[in-house]
Amino acid sequence: MADIELAKKSDLDGLAKKSELDSLKGNVQKNGADISNLSTNVATLSGEVAKKSDEGHTHSYNDLTNKPSIPTKTSQLQNDSKFITSVKANEVPITVEGLTATNVQAAIAELKTMIDGLSTPGGEK
């Protein structure tokens, strides 16, 4: 038979008592249950969020609220840049760094005169 050695009480004094071990075991079991419950709660919440994310959503532009108003006519826009909105015949109010409609017309007339004065290859005007 195997030798059995008996321990003296003084050898066991520094070791944990059965009641302390039982308490620790209970804490470990409680923490394990808490972790299990937490995992279940996270899974439940994730499922609820997934259900809610598409609930009542058609993803259609027509179903959106607070949509911006997009003008369909330029007349619905504010002309804060002073773009020309209308021009009467013979009244072209264009000026760009000294260039006016009168200057353009004069330049065209001058070019026409120059072109009319050119000779064709056969010497004819």
PDB file of C-alpha atoms in Angstrom:
ATOM      1  CA  MET A   1       0.000   0.000   0.000  1.00  0.00           C
ATOM      2  CA  ALA A   2       1.157   3.512  -0.729  1.00  0.00           C
ATOM      3  CA  ASP A   3       2.623   5.504   2.034  1.00  0.00           C
ATOM      4  CA  ILE A   4       0.275   8.139   3.313  1.00  0.00           C
ATOM      5  CA  GLU A   5       1.837  11.052   5.004  1.00  0.00           C
ATOM      6  CA  LEU A   6      -0.214  13.031   7.464  1.00  0.00           C
ATOM      7  CA  ALA A   7       0.178  16.753   7.531  1.00  0.00           C
ATOM      8  CA  LYS A   8       0.452  18.678  10.707  1.00  0.00           C
ATOM      9  CA  LYS A   9      -2.009  21.490  11.406  1.00  0.00           C
ATOM     10  CA  SER A  10       0.822  24.026  11.278  1.00  0.00           C
ATOM     11  CA  ASP A  11       1.603  22.927   7.693  1.00  0.00           C
ATOM     12  CA  LEU A  12      -1.956  23.741   6.623  1.00  0.00           C
ATOM     13  CA  ASP A  13      -2.403  27.105   8.341  1.00  0.00           C
ATOM     14  CA  GLY A  14      -1.316  29.203   5.350  1.00  0.00           C
ATOM     15  CA  LEU A  15      -3.609  27.400   2.894  1.00  0.00           C
ATOM     16  CA  ALA A  16      -7.099  28.580   1.963  1.00  0.00           C
ATOM     17  CA  LYS A  17      -9.988  27.317   3.991  1.00  0.00           C
ATOM     18  CA  LYS A  18     -12.825  25.381   2.416  1.00  0.00           C
ATOM     19  CA  SER A  19     -15.265  28.245   3.056  1.00  0.00           C
ATOM     20  CA  GLU A  20     -12.955  30.683   1.205  1.00  0.00           C
ATOM     21  CA  LEU A  21     -12.654  28.270  -1.729  1.00  0.00           C
ATOM     22  CA  ASP A  22     -16.423  27.817  -1.833  1.00  0.00           C
ATOM     23  CA  SER A  23     -16.861  31.602  -1.860  1.00  0.00           C
ATOM     24  CA  LEU A  24     -14.380  31.980  -4.727  1.00  0.00           C
ATOM     25  CA  LYS A  25     -16.095  29.165  -6.623  1.00  0.00           C
ATOM     26  CA  GLY A  26     -19.437  30.945  -6.167  1.00  0.00           C
ATOM     27  CA  ASN A  27     -17.957  34.216  -7.462  1.00  0.00           C
ATOM     28  CA  VAL A  28     -16.514  32.487 -10.527  1.00  0.00           C
ATOM     29  CA  GLN A  29     -19.863  30.836 -11.249  1.00  0.00           C
ATOM     30  CA  LYS A  30     -21.726  34.157 -10.751  1.00  0.00           C
ATOM     31  CA  ASN A  31     -19.272  35.992 -13.041  1.00  0.00           C
ATOM     32  CA  GLY A  32     -19.637  33.251 -15.644  1.00  0.00           C
ATOM     33  CA  ALA A  33     -23.415  33.605 -15.491  1.00  0.00           C
ATOM     34  CA  ASP A  34     -23.118  37.405 -15.753  1.00  0.00           C
ATOM     35  CA  ILE A  35     -20.885  37.058 -18.821  1.00  0.00           C
ATOM     36  CA  SER A  36     -23.325  34.594 -20.365  1.00  0.00           C
ATOM     37  CA  ASN A  37     -26.252  36.980 -19.673  1.00  0.00           C
ATOM     38  CA  LEU A  38     -24.264  39.877 -21.125  1.00  0.00           C
ATOM     39  CA  SER A  39     -23.526  37.901 -24.288  1.00  0.00           C
ATOM     40  CA  THR A  40     -27.215  37.048 -24.592  1.00  0.00           C
ATOM     41  CA  ASN A  41     -28.181  40.713 -24.105  1.00  0.00           C
ATOM     42  CA  VAL A  42     -25.684  41.868 -26.745  1.00  0.00           C
ATOM     43  CA  ALA A  43     -27.022  39.286 -29.210  1.00  0.00           C
ATOM     44  CA  THR A  44     -30.612  40.332 -28.473  1.00  0.00           C
ATOM     45  CA  LEU A  45     -29.826  44.032 -28.894  1.00  0.00           C
ATOM     46  CA  SER A  46     -27.915  43.383 -32.116  1.00  0.00           C
ATOM     47  CA  GLY A  47     -30.918  41.519 -33.477  1.00  0.00           C
ATOM     48  CA  GLU A  48     -33.264  44.364 -32.470  1.00  0.00           C
ATOM     49  CA  VAL A  49     -31.032  46.961 -34.099  1.00  0.00           C
ATOM     50  CA  ALA A  50     -30.857  44.892 -37.283  1.00  0.00           C
ATOM     51  CA  LYS A  51     -34.675  44.632 -37.368  1.00  0.00           C
ATOM     52  CA  LYS A  52     -35.155  48.353 -36.732  1.00  0.00           C
ATOM     53  CA  SER A  53     -32.593  49.486 -39.297  1.00  0.00           C
ATOM     54  CA  ASP A  54     -34.845  48.570 -42.230  1.00  0.00           C
ATOM     55  CA  GLU A  55     -38.196  48.857 -40.487  1.00  0.00           C
ATOM     56  CA  GLY A  56     -40.301  51.477 -42.248  1.00  0.00           C
ATOM     57  CA  HIS A  57     -37.526  52.444 -44.643  1.00  0.00           C
ATOM     58  CA  THR A  58     -38.225  52.182 -48.342  1.00  0.00           C
ATOM     59  CA  HIS A  59     -34.972  53.885 -49.344  1.00  0.00           C
ATOM     60  CA  SER A  60     -37.009  55.898 -51.835  1.00  0.00           C
ATOM     61  CA  TYR A  61     -36.182  59.585 -52.365  1.00  0.00           C
ATOM     62  CA  ASN A  62     -39.911  60.313 -52.476  1.00  0.00           C
ATOM     63  CA  ASP A  63     -40.318  59.048 -48.897  1.00  0.00           C
ATOM     64  CA  LEU A  64     -37.675  61.396 -47.455  1.00  0.00           C
ATOM     65  CA  THR A  65     -38.710  64.248 -45.191  1.00  0.00           C
ATOM     66  CA  ASN A  66     -37.141  67.719 -45.161  1.00  0.00           C
ATOM     67  CA  LYS A  67     -36.061  67.411 -48.790  1.00  0.00           C
ATOM     68  CA  PRO A  68     -34.485  70.534 -50.279  1.00  0.00           C
ATOM     69  CA  SER A  69     -36.542  72.552 -52.716  1.00  0.00           C
ATOM     70  CA  ILE A  70     -34.890  72.244 -56.124  1.00  0.00           C
ATOM     71  CA  PRO A  71     -36.063  74.921 -58.571  1.00  0.00           C
ATOM     72  CA  THR A  72     -37.323  73.711 -61.920  1.00  0.00           C
ATOM     73  CA  LYS A  73     -37.126  77.165 -63.571  1.00  0.00           C
ATOM     74  CA  THR A  74     -34.309  79.695 -63.551  1.00  0.00           C
ATOM     75  CA  SER A  75     -36.899  82.357 -62.720  1.00  0.00           C
ATOM     76  CA  GLN A  76     -37.248  80.687 -59.305  1.00  0.00           C
ATOM     77  CA  LEU A  77     -33.616  81.482 -58.492  1.00  0.00           C
ATOM     78  CA  GLN A  78     -32.380  84.663 -56.824  1.00  0.00           C
ATOM     79  CA  ASN A  79     -30.234  86.720 -59.205  1.00  0.00           C
ATOM     80  CA  ASP A  80     -27.704  87.849 -56.597  1.00  0.00           C
ATOM     81  CA  SER A  81     -24.844  87.906 -59.162  1.00  0.00           C
ATOM     82  CA  LYS A  82     -26.643  90.429 -61.383  1.00  0.00           C
ATOM     83  CA  PHE A  83     -26.777  88.195 -64.456  1.00  0.00           C
ATOM     84  CA  ILE A  84     -28.447  89.771 -67.497  1.00  0.00           C
ATOM     85  CA  THR A  85     -32.054  88.670 -67.496  1.00  0.00           C
ATOM     86  CA  SER A  86     -33.391  90.511 -70.538  1.00  0.00           C
ATOM     87  CA  VAL A  87     -32.072  92.578 -73.451  1.00  0.00           C
ATOM     88  CA  LYS A  88     -34.049  94.948 -75.643  1.00  0.00           C
ATOM     89  CA  ALA A  89     -33.254  95.155 -79.364  1.00  0.00           C
ATOM     90  CA  ASN A  90     -30.220  97.385 -80.124  1.00  0.00           C
ATOM     91  CA  GLU A  91     -29.491  97.792 -76.406  1.00  0.00           C
ATOM     92  CA  VAL A  92     -26.742  95.413 -75.431  1.00  0.00           C
ATOM     93  CA  PRO A  93     -25.547  96.488 -71.974  1.00  0.00           C
ATOM     94  CA  ILE A  94     -22.301  94.514 -72.119  1.00  0.00           C
ATOM     95  CA  THR A  95     -19.105  96.065 -70.829  1.00  0.00           C
ATOM     96  CA  VAL A  96     -16.056  93.959 -70.126  1.00  0.00           C
ATOM     97  CA  GLU A  97     -12.955  95.918 -69.159  1.00  0.00           C
ATOM     98  CA  GLY A  98     -13.659  98.769 -71.561  1.00  0.00           C
ATOM     99  CA  LEU A  99     -15.134  96.635 -74.333  1.00  0.00           C
ATOM    100  CA  THR A 100     -18.600  97.834 -75.288  1.00  0.00           C
ATOM    101  CA  ALA A 101     -21.091  96.775 -77.913  1.00  0.00           C
ATOM    102  CA  THR A 102     -20.350 100.010 -79.810  1.00  0.00           C
ATOM    103  CA  ASN A 103     -16.631  99.208 -79.884  1.00  0.00           C
ATOM    104  CA  VAL A 104     -17.390  95.695 -81.147  1.00  0.00           C
ATOM    105  CA  GLN A 105     -19.657  97.023 -83.888  1.00  0.00           C
ATOM    106  CA  ALA A 106     -16.999  99.539 -84.942  1.00  0.00           C
ATOM    107  CA  ALA A 107     -14.357  96.792 -85.034  1.00  0.00           C
ATOM    108  CA  ILE A 108     -16.606  94.612 -87.180  1.00  0.00           C
ATOM    109  CA  ALA A 109     -17.215  97.484 -89.606  1.00  0.00           C
ATOM    110  CA  GLU A 110     -13.465  98.138 -89.826  1.00  0.00           C
ATOM    111  CA  LEU A 111     -12.744  94.450 -90.499  1.00  0.00           C
ATOM    112  CA  LYS A 112     -15.438  94.393 -93.185  1.00  0.00           C
ATOM    113  CA  THR A 113     -13.826  97.387 -94.894  1.00  0.00           C
ATOM    114  CA  MET A 114     -10.404  95.717 -94.750  1.00  0.00           C
ATOM    115  CA  ILE A 115     -11.768  92.472 -96.178  1.00  0.00           C
ATOM    116  CA  ASP A 116     -13.585  94.313 -98.943  1.00  0.00           C
ATOM    117  CA  GLY A 117     -10.298  96.012 -99.881  1.00  0.00           C
ATOM    118  CA  LEU A 118      -8.401  92.745-100.330  1.00  0.00           C
ATOM    119  CA  SER A 119      -7.676  91.389-103.759  1.00  0.00           C
ATOM    120  CA  THR A 120      -8.485  87.877-104.854  1.00  0.00           C
ATOM    121  CA  PRO A 121      -5.667  85.711-106.324  1.00  0.00           C
ATOM    122  CA  GLY A 122      -6.779  86.679-109.834  1.00  0.00           C
ATOM    123  CA  GLY A 123      -6.287  90.357-109.055  1.00  0.00           C
ATOM    124  CA  GLU A 124      -9.971  91.079-108.762  1.00  0.00           C
ATOM    125  CA  LYS A 125     -11.550  92.892-105.937  1.00  0.00           C
TER     126      LYS A 125
END
